CSV table of C-alpha atoms in Angstrom, one decimal:
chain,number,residue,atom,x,y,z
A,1,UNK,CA,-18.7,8.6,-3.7
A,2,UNK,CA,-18.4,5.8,-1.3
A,3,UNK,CA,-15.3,3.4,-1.4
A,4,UNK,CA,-16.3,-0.2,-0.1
A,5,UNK,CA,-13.6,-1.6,2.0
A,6,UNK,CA,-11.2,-3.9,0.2
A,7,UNK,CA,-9.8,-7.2,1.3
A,8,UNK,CA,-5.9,-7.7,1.2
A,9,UNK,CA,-6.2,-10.7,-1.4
A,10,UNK,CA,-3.6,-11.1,-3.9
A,11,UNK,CA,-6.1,-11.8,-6.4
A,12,UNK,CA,-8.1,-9.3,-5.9
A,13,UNK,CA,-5.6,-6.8,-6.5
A,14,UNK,CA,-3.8,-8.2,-9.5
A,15,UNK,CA,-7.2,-7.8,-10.5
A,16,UNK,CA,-7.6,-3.8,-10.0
A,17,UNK,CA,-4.2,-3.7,-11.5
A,18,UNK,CA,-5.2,-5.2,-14.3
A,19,UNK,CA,-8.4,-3.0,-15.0
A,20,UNK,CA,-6.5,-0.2,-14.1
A,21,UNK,CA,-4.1,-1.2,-17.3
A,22,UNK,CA,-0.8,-2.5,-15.5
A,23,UNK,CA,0.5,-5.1,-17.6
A,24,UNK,CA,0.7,-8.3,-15.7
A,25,UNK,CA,4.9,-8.8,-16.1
A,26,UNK,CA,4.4,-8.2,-12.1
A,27,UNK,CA,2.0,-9.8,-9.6
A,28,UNK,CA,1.1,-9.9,-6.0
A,29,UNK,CA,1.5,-13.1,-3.7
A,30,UNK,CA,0.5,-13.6,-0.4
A,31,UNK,CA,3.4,-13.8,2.2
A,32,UNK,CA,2.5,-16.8,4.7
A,33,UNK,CA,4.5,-15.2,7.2
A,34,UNK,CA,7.4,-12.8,8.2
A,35,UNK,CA,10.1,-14.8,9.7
A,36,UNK,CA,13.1,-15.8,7.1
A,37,UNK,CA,12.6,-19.0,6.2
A,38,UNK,CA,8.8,-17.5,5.1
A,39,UNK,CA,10.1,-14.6,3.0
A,40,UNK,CA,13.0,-16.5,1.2
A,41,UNK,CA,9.7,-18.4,-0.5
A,42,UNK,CA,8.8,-15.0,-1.8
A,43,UNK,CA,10.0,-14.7,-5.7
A,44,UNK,CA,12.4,-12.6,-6.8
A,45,UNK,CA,12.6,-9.6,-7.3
A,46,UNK,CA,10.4,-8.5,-5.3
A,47,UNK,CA,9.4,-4.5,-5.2
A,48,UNK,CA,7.2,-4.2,-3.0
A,49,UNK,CA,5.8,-5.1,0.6
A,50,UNK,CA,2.0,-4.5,1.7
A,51,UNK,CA,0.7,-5.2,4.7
A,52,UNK,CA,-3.0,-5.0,6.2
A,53,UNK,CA,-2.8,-4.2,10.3
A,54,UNK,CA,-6.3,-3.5,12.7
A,55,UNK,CA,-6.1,0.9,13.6
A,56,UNK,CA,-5.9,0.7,17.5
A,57,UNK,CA,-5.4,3.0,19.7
A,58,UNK,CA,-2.1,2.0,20.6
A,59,UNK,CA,-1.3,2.5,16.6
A,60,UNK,CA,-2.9,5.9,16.7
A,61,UNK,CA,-0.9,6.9,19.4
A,62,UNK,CA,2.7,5.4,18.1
A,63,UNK,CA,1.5,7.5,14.7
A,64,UNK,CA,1.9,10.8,16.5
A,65,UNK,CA,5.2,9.5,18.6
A,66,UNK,CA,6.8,8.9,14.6
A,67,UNK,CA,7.1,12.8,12.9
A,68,UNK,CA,10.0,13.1,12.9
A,69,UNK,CA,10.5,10.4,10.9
A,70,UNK,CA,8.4,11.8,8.2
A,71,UNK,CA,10.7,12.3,4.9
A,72,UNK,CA,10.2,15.8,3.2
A,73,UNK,CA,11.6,13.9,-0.1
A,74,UNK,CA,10.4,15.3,-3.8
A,75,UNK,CA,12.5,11.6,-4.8
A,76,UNK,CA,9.2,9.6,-3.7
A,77,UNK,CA,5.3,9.9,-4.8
A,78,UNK,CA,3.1,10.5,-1.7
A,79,UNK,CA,-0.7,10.5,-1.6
A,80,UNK,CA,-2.9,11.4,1.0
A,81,UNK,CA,-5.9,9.3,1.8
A,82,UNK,CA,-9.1,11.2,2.0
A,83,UNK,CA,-11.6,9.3,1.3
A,84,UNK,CA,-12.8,6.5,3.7
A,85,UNK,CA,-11.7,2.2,2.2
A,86,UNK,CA,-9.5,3.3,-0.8
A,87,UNK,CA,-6.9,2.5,1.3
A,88,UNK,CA,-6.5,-0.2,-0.8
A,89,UNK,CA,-5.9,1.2,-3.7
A,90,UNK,CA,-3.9,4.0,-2.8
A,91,UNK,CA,-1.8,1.4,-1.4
A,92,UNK,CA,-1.9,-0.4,-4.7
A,93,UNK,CA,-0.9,3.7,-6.3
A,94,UNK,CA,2.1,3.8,-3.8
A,95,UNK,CA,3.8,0.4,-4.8
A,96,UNK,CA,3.4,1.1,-8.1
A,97,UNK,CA,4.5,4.7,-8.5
A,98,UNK,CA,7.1,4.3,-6.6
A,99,UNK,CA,8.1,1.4,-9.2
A,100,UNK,CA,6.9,3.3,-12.3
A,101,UNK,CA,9.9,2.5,-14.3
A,102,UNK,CA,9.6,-1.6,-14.0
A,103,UNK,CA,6.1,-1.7,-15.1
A,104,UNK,CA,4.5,-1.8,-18.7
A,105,UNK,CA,1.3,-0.1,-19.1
A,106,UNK,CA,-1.5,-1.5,-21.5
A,107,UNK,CA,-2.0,1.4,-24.0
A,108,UNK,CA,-5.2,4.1,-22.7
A,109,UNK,CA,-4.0,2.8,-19.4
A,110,UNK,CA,-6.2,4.9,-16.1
A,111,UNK,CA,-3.5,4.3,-13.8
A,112,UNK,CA,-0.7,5.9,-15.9
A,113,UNK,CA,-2.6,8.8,-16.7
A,114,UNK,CA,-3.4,9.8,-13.6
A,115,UNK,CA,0.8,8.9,-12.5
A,116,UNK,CA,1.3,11.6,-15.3
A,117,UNK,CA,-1.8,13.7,-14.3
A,118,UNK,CA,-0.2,14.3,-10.7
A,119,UNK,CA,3.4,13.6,-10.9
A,120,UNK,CA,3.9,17.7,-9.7
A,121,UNK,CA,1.0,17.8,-7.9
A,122,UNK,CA,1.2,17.9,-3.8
A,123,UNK,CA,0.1,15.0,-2.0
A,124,UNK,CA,-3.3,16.8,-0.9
A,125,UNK,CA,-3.9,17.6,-4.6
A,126,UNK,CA,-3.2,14.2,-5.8
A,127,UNK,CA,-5.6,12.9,-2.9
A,128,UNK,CA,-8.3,15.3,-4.5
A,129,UNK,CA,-7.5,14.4,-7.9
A,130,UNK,CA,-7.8,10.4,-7.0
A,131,UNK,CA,-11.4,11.6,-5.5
A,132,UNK,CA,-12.7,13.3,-8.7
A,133,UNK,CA,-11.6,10.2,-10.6
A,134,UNK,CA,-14.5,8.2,-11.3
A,135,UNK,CA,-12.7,5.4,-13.7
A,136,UNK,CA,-10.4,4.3,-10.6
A,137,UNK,CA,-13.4,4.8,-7.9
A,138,UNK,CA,-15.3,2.1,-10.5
A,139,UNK,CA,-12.6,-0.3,-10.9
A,140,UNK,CA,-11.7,-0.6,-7.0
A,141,UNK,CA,-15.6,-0.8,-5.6
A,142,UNK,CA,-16.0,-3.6,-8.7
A,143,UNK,CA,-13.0,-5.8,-7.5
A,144,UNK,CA,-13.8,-5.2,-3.8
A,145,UNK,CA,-16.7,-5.8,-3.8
A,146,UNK,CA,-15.5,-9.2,-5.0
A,147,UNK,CA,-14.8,-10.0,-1.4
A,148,UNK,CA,-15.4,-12.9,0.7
A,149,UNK,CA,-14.9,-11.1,4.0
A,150,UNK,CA,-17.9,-7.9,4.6
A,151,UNK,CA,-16.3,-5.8,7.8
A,152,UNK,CA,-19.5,-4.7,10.1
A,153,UNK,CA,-19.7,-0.8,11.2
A,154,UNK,CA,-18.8,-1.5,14.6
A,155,UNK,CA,-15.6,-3.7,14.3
A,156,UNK,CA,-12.6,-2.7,13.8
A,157,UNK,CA,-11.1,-0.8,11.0
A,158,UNK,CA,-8.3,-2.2,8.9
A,159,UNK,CA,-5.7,-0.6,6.9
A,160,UNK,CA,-3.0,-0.7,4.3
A,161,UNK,CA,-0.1,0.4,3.5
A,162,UNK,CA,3.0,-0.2,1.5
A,163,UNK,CA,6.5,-0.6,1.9
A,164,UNK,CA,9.2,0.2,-1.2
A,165,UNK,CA,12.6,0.7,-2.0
A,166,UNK,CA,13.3,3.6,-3.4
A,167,UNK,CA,16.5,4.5,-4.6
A,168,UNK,CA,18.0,2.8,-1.7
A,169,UNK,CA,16.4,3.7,1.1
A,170,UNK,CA,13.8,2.0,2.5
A,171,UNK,CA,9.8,3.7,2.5
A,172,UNK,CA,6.8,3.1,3.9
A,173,UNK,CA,3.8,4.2,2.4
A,174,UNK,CA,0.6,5.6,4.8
A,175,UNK,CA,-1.9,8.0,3.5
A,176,UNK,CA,-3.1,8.6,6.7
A,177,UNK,CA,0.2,10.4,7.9
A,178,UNK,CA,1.8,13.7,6.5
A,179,UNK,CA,4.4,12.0,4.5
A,180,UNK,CA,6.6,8.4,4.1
A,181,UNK,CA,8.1,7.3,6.8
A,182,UNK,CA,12.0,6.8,5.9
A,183,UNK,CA,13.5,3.8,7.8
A,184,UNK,CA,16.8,3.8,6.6
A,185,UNK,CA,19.0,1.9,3.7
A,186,UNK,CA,18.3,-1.1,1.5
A,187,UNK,CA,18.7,-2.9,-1.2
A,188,UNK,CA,16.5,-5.2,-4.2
A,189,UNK,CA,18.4,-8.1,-2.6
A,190,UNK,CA,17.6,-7.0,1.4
A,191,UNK,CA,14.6,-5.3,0.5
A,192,UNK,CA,11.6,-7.6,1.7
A,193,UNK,CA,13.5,-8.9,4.8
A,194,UNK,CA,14.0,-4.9,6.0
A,195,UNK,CA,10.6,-4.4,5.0
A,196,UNK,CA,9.3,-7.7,7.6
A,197,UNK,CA,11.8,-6.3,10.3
A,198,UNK,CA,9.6,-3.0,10.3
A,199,UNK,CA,6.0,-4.9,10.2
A,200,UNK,CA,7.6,-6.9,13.1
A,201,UNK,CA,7.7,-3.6,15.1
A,202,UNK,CA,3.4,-2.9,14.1
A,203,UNK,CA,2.7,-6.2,15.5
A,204,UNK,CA,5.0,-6.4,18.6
A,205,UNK,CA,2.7,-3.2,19.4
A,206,UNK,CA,-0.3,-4.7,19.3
A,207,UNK,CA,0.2,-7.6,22.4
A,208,UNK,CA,-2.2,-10.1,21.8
A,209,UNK,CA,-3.7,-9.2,18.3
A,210,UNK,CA,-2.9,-11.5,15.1
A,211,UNK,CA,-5.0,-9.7,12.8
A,212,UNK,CA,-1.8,-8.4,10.5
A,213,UNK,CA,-1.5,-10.1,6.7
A,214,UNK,CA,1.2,-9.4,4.3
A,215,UNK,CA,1.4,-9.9,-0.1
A,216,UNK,CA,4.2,-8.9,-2.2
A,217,UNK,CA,4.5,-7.2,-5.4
A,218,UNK,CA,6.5,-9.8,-7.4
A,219,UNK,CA,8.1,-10.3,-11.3
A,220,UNK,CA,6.2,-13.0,-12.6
């Protein structure tokens, strides 16, 4: 099955989370920027951070600089990404599994069935579970292909990936790496501005390149 590749467009995605049966008592917004006066417009509470960054080689090789910051936690729900564009909506499964308890579900909903499906599962398993699963492979090629913005072969791939507070520490969320990436303590109050601090560090990497874009998961 092939995953088309998904804009980061708040619509877009309160859209999959709405066909995926999330009750809408929580919705994305875009973040303009990531300097304070920017994020205090963000609503509150906010849960969690997402952010859309070009895969360079300068990225690729910062990755493989950052094990040991790989948390071995059984606190947090990892999934591996496996399958080429669904980085989208595995970012979308990190940010909201990671927040299971604030969200509703609509009754028969496909997203908390598969939660419950893999909750034990390892994050390999979950990855090959998310694969087999045609009703969420339907729903995110539907909304992405929604899209305004059709990436050609040859330029450069995008990807997501999601930042939450969990239990008071501070998590980002990458499927391509082994694990999340702890980056220390936080809280619902500090959250969003620790989370920007960290996406500051992904773009001061990248010299020159402006091609980052930031929503947050907000109570509506």
């Amino acid at each position: 099955m092939e995953w088309t590749a998904m804009e980061l467009n708040p619509e877009m995605l309160n859209l999959l989370m709405k066909s995926l049966g999330v009750n809408e008592s929580w919705r994305f917004v875009d973040v303009v920027g990531l300097e304070s006066e920017q994020l205090s417009a963000v609503p509150k509470p906010c849960c969690s951070l997402m952010l859309l960054f070009p895969l360079t080689q300068q990225h690729e090789t910062f990755r493989k600089q950052q094990a040991d910051k790989i948390a071995e936690d059984s606190g947090v729900y990892f999934l591996k990404q496996t399958a080429s564009n669904s980085c989208g909506t595995i970012a979308l499964l990190h940010a909201v599994a990671n927040n299971k308890g604030k969200f509703a579900f609509a009754s028969g909903s496909v997203l908390e069935k598969f939660l419950n499906e893999t909750a034990n599962m390892s994050p390999e398993d979950r990855a090959k579970h998310l694969e087999n699963n045609k009703t969420i492979f339907d729903a995110h090629n539907e909304v992405a292909s929604q899209g305004q913005c059709r990436p050609a072969a040859d330029k450069v791939n995008f990807h997501f990936i999601t930042f939450v507070n969990v239990n008071g520490q501070l998590y980002e969320f990458d499927g391509r790496v082994n694990g999340p990436v702890k980056h220390g303590s936080t809280s619902d109050e500090s959250f969003i501005m620790d989370a920007a601090k960290v996406c500051h560090g992904f773009m001061e990497r990248e010299q020159g390149e402006v091609r980052f874009s930031s929503v947050a998961l907000c109570q509506s």
